[in-house]
Structure formats: C-alpha cells, structure tokens
Amino acid sequence: MNAPGPTAPRRGAHASVRHDSAAGHVTGRAVYLDDMPLPPDTLEAALVLSRHPHARIRGIDLAAALAVPGVVAAVTAADIPGVNDIGPILKGEPALADGLAEYAGQPLAAIAAASLEAARAAAALVAVDYEELPAVLSVEQALAAGLFVASPQVMVRGDPDAALDFAPLRLSGELRCGGQDHFYLEGQIAIAVPGEDRDMLVYSSTQHPTEVQHGVAHLLGLPFNQVTVEVRRMGGAFGGKESQATIIAGIAAVLAARARRPVKLRLPRDDDMLATGKRHPFLIRWDAGVDAEGRMLALDLVLAADAGNVADLTPAVVTRALCHADNCYWIPDIRVTGLSCKTHKVSNTAFRGFGGPQGMLAIEAVLDAVARRLRLPLDTVRARNFYGTDSRNVTPYGMVVEDNIIERVTAELARTVDLPGWRAEVDAFNAGSAVVKKGLATVPVKFGISFNLPTLNQAGALVHVYTDGSVHLNHGGTEMGQGLFVKVAQVVAEAFAIDVGMVRVSATNTAKVPNTSATAASAGSDLNGMAALNAAETIRGRMAEVMAAEHGVPVEEVSFDDGRAFARNRNCSFGELAQLCWSRRVSLSATGFYRTPKIHWDQATCTGRPFFYFTYGAAAAEVAVDTLTGELRVLRAELLQDCGASLNPAIDLGQIEGAFVQGMGWLTSEELWWDAGGQLRTHGPSTYKIPGSRDVPPVFRARLLENAPNREATVFRSKAVGEPPLMLALSVWLAIRDAVASVGAPGAAVELDAPATPSRVLAAVRRIRGGREGWAG
Ligand code: MTE
Ligand code: MOS
C-alpha cells in the first residue's frame, strides 16, 4: 500500500495543505536568522568592498579600523587559517580577495565589533592601496580578448553548416538578455558560533548547507566533522543562496575563529547587491535555416554568458542553457555553443531557471523572427516545429522526449482562453488606437527536471516516530518559502496514514542528514520527498510487523488508515502502536535515501539523458504599450502548468504565480546598470525595479494541468514546479514584441532586447517605424 503512484487523496499527498509557516510568515513569528536570540558576546560584522573593478591590491591597512572602540577583529585574506577557496565547481575562487580585486564590490576585508555601528564605521576606515588595471566590462570585450572562466561547450547534431547552406531561407540575428538580482526579502546573513576544539556551528541563510560546511572547513583548515551548518528557513533565495551564501558564512566563520566569539554577518541591501552574484546576462547570436512553411532545418546558435570574475556555477548554468535552447522544438541539424565569458564584474550565479530562461529566450526570439519574416502566426510556426512522437522526438543532446504533452498543453490553453477571439479583440483595439498599441503572445515551455550532473541527484532523510505517535522529520532540503517542508511532511503523513499535523519538520542540519545537494533545480520535493518516503516506509514496515505479531496475523494483513493501524478486526491508534513498538524494543527511527534513476550525462560531448522527465506549460499574455513613451502594462495573463499529480495544488499555484511575476520582472523592469567605470549603479530598490503588486496583471489566472500524473515514478507521481513557470513570462516579452510589430510594416523585424524597459521599447518602436535611431539598446 501507499507505493508511489496515483493514490486517493488523504490528508497527506495531493491535499492543499497550508504552508507550515503560513501563520508565522504573516504574523512575523517565523524566525529568520536576524530574529534569532544571539549567544552572549556575539559580535557584529561588516565588509570592506573593492572600489575598483580590476586592481592589484598593494596593501590593506587595518590600523585605523582596529583603533575604533569596540572593534575586536579585522581580517584580510592573509588571516585565513586554511585555504582561501570556496569555488563550487572549479578551484581558485577566494572568499576574500587575495592581492587582486576583480570586481567593484568584491570583499577585501572584514571587521567584527561589539556593535554594528562600530563594525561599519571601522570598515569605512580601512585604507586600501589599489593599483588600477584595465577592466573587461562586457561580453563583447571578453570575446575579443578570449577571456573565459571555463572551456566552451558545444552541443551538435547533424551537419548544421551544410544544412544552413541548403536551407531555402536563411535568417540571422543578435540580441541580448539582461541579468537579474535575486532581491530576496531576507538578504545574505550568517551567524558563526565557535565551540570546543575549534568546532564551528554556523547558522546560514543558504540553499546548500553542505557546501557552506565544506567552504567553512576549507577556510578554517578543519575536517568536515568539525563544522555544522543549520538553516531553518530563508526569506527567499531564488538561486542567490546556492553558492553565494558560502562567501558570507565563510567570512563570518573566519572572524569568529579569530575573535573566539560568535559573529553575525548581515549585509546591508546595497552591499548585498554589489558583492553577490546575479542571473547571467547573455549575448545571443543566431543563424537559422528554414523552409517556406517555417520549419526549422538548421540552427547555429551562440550563447555567450557574462560569467563575471570567476566561474562559480557558470559552467553548469551554460549547460542548462544549451539543454533548453531547443525548448519544445525539433531542429534536425543544430549546433549550440555555450561560452562562459570572464568580465570584471560580480560573478554571476544560479537564478530560478539556471540558464534555461536564457536558452529559451534565444529560440523563441529566433522563431518570432522567422514567423514575422514569413508573415505567419508565431503559434503556427511553433506547431510545425513541435517535437513529435516519431523520430522527431530526440533533443539535440540525444534524450528522447518520451513524455511529450506540449500539444495537449498548448491546445488546452488556447481552448480555455479562446485564443482566436482574444486575438480579434486585440487587433480591433489596435485598429482604433493610434498611440497605445496592444500585443498578444503565447509561449510553450518544456523544462528538464534533475541536476544536469547525475551525482547531485541524491538525497537523504531522517525520520523518528515518538511513542505518542508524533513524527520528527528531517531531510537535506532547505525551506526558502517554496513549501518544501510541508510537501515532504505530507509525503511522510501519507506513508503513515496520519494527519500532516502530526509531522514536525526540523531545521536542515548537516549533522542530521549529511552530504546533501543544494535545494535547487526544482528537485527539492522530488529528491527529499522520496528519501523521506524511504525512511518512513522502513519504520512503517517495522511497525506493521509488531502489529502482526501482536494480533497473530500475517504482516500483509496489517494496514494503516486515518491515524490508525488495523490487523483483521483489531485496531489501535498510530500512537498506541508506536508505544507498543517501543515496549517490544523495536526501533522507531530510520534514515532514508534516494537517487534519481535513469539519468546520465557526458559533459565532454554534451549528450545523455540528463533529465528524469520534463515539465510542460503554456501561457498567453496581453500587454498595452504606449508608443510615444515606451511604457507598458501587462493586462492579462493566463497560465497552464503541468505539475503531474500535484503534491499540494495550493502551494504549486503560488509557485506558478510567483515565478511568472518574477520572470516578468526579469524581462521588463529589472535592469542592472553598470557605468563605464564598472560600477553597478542599480544597487537598491530606488533604482532597481522589481515588480510591485500593481504590476501583477489585473486579469491573472493560473491553472494546473489536470489528470496528468507523471509517467515516471516520482513521489506520488508529482512533478517539480519551482522554476519552470518563470519561463511562462516569455509570453509577456513576446507580446511586447507583438505590440511593437503592430506599428511596423508587415514582415518587418522587431529588434528588442530584454529587459524591455520603456527606453528599449521606445527605441524598438522608432526603429521599426523606420524613423530615427533609438537612444538605447
Ligand atoms: N519560492 C520561494 N518562495 N522562494 C524561493 O527562494 N526559489 C526557487 C523556487 N521557488 C524560491 C521559490 C528556486 S530557484 C528553486 S530551484 C526552487 O524553488 C527550489 O525549491 P524546490 O526544489 O523545493 O522547488
Ligand atoms: Mo534554483 S536557480 O535551482 O536555486
């Protein structure tokens, strides 16, 4: 019973159970690191950041800082007792710059003091002797100079060069998409507490406690077993606390080890934005061959990511970009080249979608250009290129798309929103409106679930049943607001057939569940849910045996339902059975483990079956653009997302809505702007514009695809949801392009980068009108 698979909803899996911290979030009772009561003598810390994007550090004078009353410790790279390297993939990534600053905002030194004011005042007094060096500040410059943080990645199928030559129509183009700041409400923060014998306990706002553990151990020169990392919850992360949290936790730990006192390091928002990485901006170059009906015959695509100063997670982000440059389309002859360009800017990192959005934006821009040139509806061109169920269902990296439901999803969306009627309304509006023009577009999305690197697809869990029948659950996943804890609790409740309220999830802790992967790639509930199910099933099996022996029935005749255990006509509460197990000296505690089956990946050839399965979605969005100012509004968005047999429809709908709005921000208002001197000038909410509540479309409907259990044996046949819906926001960007096109001649190309800020939209309008050149992007 209760094997993974479609099962009847109980009070566990598939129920819209409220987020375990919902009340805590809205009342302010949920404890974040900054709310934690601090141990006695805790010091507050501040960072000294590089003023220059590229400079030799001739010296750092800490004397004036150390003289500030209350200052207890000041450290530079030279004071790191272990190895100054926290690179998550490649080596050579210092926590504190060592002799060389490679971006404006890079941490150079850190101060710990009795008060935050003293720490910040002292940080401002640190004298740094810089010898400025020439800085590379754009992808173009990096390409020209041949500067990369990692080797190029090439994914190729067939003979794209020959196929391009033979194609009846050949089109090419270049465009850019911008980066994105995570803008988590809770900034980066850590509290490091020294213990006996150089032990270090670190409370960190991190998606990856194990990586923080490793980073701190390296910096302090300790074995992993002397470092413990705990995280109860993050106030948002979005990929920004996958590797970047290690820098903050690492520096806090170095200060704590030095001062032999607990240290709290919490970055002010501006420093957070200056010092830590963001979504990768990409430069995209494409050359496509199509037939007269818009069928893609060949594509040569270059995706050049602005990595910033070091690799961090860039190679993996680029791999995922390559793996999503096909989106839903069969392209027989294709080459996608991924470049990790080194610039003297902050090192970019994971951000919801992890390169997938950039890869998908590229192919959607290509198809949009093809459709406009051929004067065909974009949806018609897409439908001609969708993966089929015949030989046209293999991705460029060699994975068969076995679970393809994209036609079902797009058809269902088109039907529920009456797409033809909607189009007619938009066209009618535009016919009667000279200045404000509307645009309408859809987007289909296929997103691969699993970490590209098979090794990372593993998880552990620890479950205890107490003698009152209450359950303590711990697993390697972290809670960042996405509802992972309640989902995994639901899985365990389902396994024991008890109310989810009986299951208490405890803070993620490297001493409870070791050697974990980041909570990322949307795979949190897939991985940790299965590990927890494994642990719960082990305990349930033991409990069933005790029940069977007690009542003299074969174990197959024992069942669990509605908080009770049954053996033929006898039954007792789950708690009574737990008590009985204890009295019979049977363990009520177990670890669980899971590794994703079926996956493999060859990084050298960029081929394999990196994903256990795909999720699908589709969206339609309507925008209104003021063609005199470039300002825009998203008026309506309709989303349909495949979540398999959703573990928790309420949580999943929240994820879909949030991801879509965050994607809208990336594609419209959120602009990271560096000046010619390499200084980020948008480092706070006054200049960096995330969507506000009034940017949410007034008509905004998200739906889950119904009756669509995962055909793979995931936890209760659910599918991951965290990242995929972000890419549904491409419909907004395409709708803006549609509005811009409405003022141009039929067949004219739209030149519009992302984000489609008012200045870029206005420039695009002017270009397509054939008027004077615009003044931006
Ligand atoms: N939702 C909230 N509220 N806060 C977040 O930080 N991060 C997103 C997504 N949803 C995030 C979120 C990202 S980048 C990922 S990879 C997934 O959640 C991670 O959690 P999951 O694997 O449990 O879905
Ligand atoms: Mo999400 S970008 O995989 O943390």
mmCIF file with all atom_site columns, C-alpha atoms in Angstrom, residues 1-2 10-15 17 463 469 471 473 485-505 529 532-533 536-537 540 560-564 574 716:
data_model
loop_
_atom_site.group_PDB
_atom_site.id
_atom_site.type_symbol
_atom_site.label_atom_id
_atom_site.label_alt_id
_atom_site.label_comp_id
_atom_site.label_asym_id
_atom_site.label_entity_id
_atom_site.label_seq_id
_atom_site.pdbx_PDB_ins_code
_atom_site.Cartn_x
_atom_site.Cartn_y
_atom_site.Cartn_z
_atom_site.occupancy
_atom_site.B_iso_or_equiv
_atom_site.pdbx_formal_charge
_atom_site.auth_seq_id
_atom_site.auth_comp_id
_atom_site.auth_asym_id
_atom_site.auth_atom_id
_atom_site.pdbx_PDB_model_num
ATOM 1  C CA . MET A 1 1   ? 0.000  0.000  0.000  1.00 0.00 ? 1   MET A CA 1
ATOM 2  C CA . ASN A 1 2   ? 0.939  3.630  -0.414 1.00 0.00 ? 2   ASN A CA 1
ATOM 3  C CA . ARG A 1 10  ? -5.962 11.644 2.065  1.00 0.00 ? 10  ARG A CA 1
ATOM 4  C CA . ARG A 1 11  ? -4.765 14.314 4.437  1.00 0.00 ? 11  ARG A CA 1
ATOM 5  C CA . GLY A 1 12  ? -1.301 13.796 3.031  1.00 0.00 ? 12  GLY A CA 1
ATOM 6  C CA . ALA A 1 13  ? -0.234 13.808 -0.584 1.00 0.00 ? 13  ALA A CA 1
ATOM 7  C CA . HIS A 1 14  ? -2.206 15.872 -3.113 1.00 0.00 ? 14  HIS A CA 1
ATOM 8  C CA . ALA A 1 15  ? -4.042 17.955 -0.488 1.00 0.00 ? 15  ALA A CA 1
ATOM 9  C CA . VAL A 1 17  ? -2.339 21.804 2.995  1.00 0.00 ? 17  VAL A CA 1
ATOM 10 C CA . VAL A 1 463 ? 12.575 10.169 10.493 1.00 0.00 ? 463 VAL A CA 1
ATOM 11 C CA . GLY A 1 469 ? 2.704  8.881  17.568 1.00 0.00 ? 469 GLY A CA 1
ATOM 12 C CA . VAL A 1 471 ? 6.782  12.294 13.972 1.00 0.00 ? 471 VAL A CA 1
ATOM 13 C CA . LEU A 1 473 ? 11.162 14.718 10.139 1.00 0.00 ? 473 LEU A CA 1
ATOM 14 C CA . PHE A 1 485 ? 8.830  21.352 4.199  1.00 0.00 ? 485 PHE A CA 1
ATOM 15 C CA . VAL A 1 486 ? 5.076  20.990 4.069  1.00 0.00 ? 486 VAL A CA 1
ATOM 16 C CA . LYS A 1 487 ? 5.293  18.868 0.927  1.00 0.00 ? 487 LYS A CA 1
ATOM 17 C CA . VAL A 1 488 ? 7.768  16.440 2.443  1.00 0.00 ? 488 VAL A CA 1
ATOM 18 C CA . ALA A 1 489 ? 5.685  16.359 5.642  1.00 0.00 ? 489 ALA A CA 1
ATOM 19 C CA . GLN A 1 490 ? 2.673  15.458 3.500  1.00 0.00 ? 490 GLN A CA 1
ATOM 20 C CA . VAL A 1 491 ? 4.613  12.600 1.960  1.00 0.00 ? 491 VAL A CA 1
ATOM 21 C CA . VAL A 1 492 ? 5.502  11.219 5.389  1.00 0.00 ? 492 VAL A CA 1
ATOM 22 C CA . ALA A 1 493 ? 1.941  11.716 6.648  1.00 0.00 ? 493 ALA A CA 1
ATOM 23 C CA . GLU A 1 494 ? 0.704  9.805  3.621  1.00 0.00 ? 494 GLU A CA 1
ATOM 24 C CA . ALA A 1 495 ? 3.140  6.967  4.259  1.00 0.00 ? 495 ALA A CA 1
ATOM 25 C CA . PHE A 1 496 ? 1.965  6.590  7.875  1.00 0.00 ? 496 PHE A CA 1
ATOM 26 C CA . ALA A 1 497 ? -1.655 7.459  7.021  1.00 0.00 ? 497 ALA A CA 1
ATOM 27 C CA . ILE A 1 498 ? -1.661 10.093 9.736  1.00 0.00 ? 498 ILE A CA 1
ATOM 28 C CA . ASP A 1 499 ? -2.663 13.727 9.752  1.00 0.00 ? 499 ASP A CA 1
ATOM 29 C CA . VAL A 1 500 ? 0.042  16.010 8.418  1.00 0.00 ? 500 VAL A CA 1
ATOM 30 C CA . GLY A 1 501 ? -0.213 17.981 11.676 1.00 0.00 ? 501 GLY A CA 1
ATOM 31 C CA . MET A 1 502 ? 1.428  15.011 13.421 1.00 0.00 ? 502 MET A CA 1
ATOM 32 C CA . VAL A 1 503 ? 4.621  15.559 11.418 1.00 0.00 ? 503 VAL A CA 1
ATOM 33 C CA . ARG A 1 504 ? 7.072  18.213 12.560 1.00 0.00 ? 504 ARG A CA 1
ATOM 34 C CA . VAL A 1 505 ? 9.831  19.224 10.165 1.00 0.00 ? 505 VAL A CA 1
ATOM 35 C CA . GLY A 1 529 ? 10.257 13.589 -0.686 1.00 0.00 ? 529 GLY A CA 1
ATOM 36 C CA . ALA A 1 532 ? 11.710 10.759 3.448  1.00 0.00 ? 532 ALA A CA 1
ATOM 37 C CA . LEU A 1 533 ? 9.250  8.255  1.984  1.00 0.00 ? 533 LEU A CA 1
ATOM 38 C CA . ALA A 1 536 ? 9.000  6.333  6.644  1.00 0.00 ? 536 ALA A CA 1
ATOM 39 C CA . GLU A 1 537 ? 8.387  3.082  4.802  1.00 0.00 ? 537 GLU A CA 1
ATOM 40 C CA . ARG A 1 540 ? 6.152  1.543  8.848  1.00 0.00 ? 540 ARG A CA 1
ATOM 41 C CA . PHE A 1 560 ? -2.754 1.877  8.179  1.00 0.00 ? 560 PHE A CA 1
ATOM 42 C CA . ASP A 1 561 ? -5.562 4.302  7.632  1.00 0.00 ? 561 ASP A CA 1
ATOM 43 C CA . ASP A 1 562 ? -6.786 7.562  9.106  1.00 0.00 ? 562 ASP A CA 1
ATOM 44 C CA . GLY A 1 563 ? -4.356 7.635  12.002 1.00 0.00 ? 563 GLY A CA 1
ATOM 45 C CA . ARG A 1 564 ? -4.938 4.001  12.976 1.00 0.00 ? 564 ARG A CA 1
ATOM 46 C CA . PHE A 1 574 ? -0.873 5.098  15.418 1.00 0.00 ? 574 PHE A CA 1
ATOM 47 C CA . PHE A 1 716 ? 3.211  10.150 -5.703 1.00 0.00 ? 716 PHE A CA 1
#
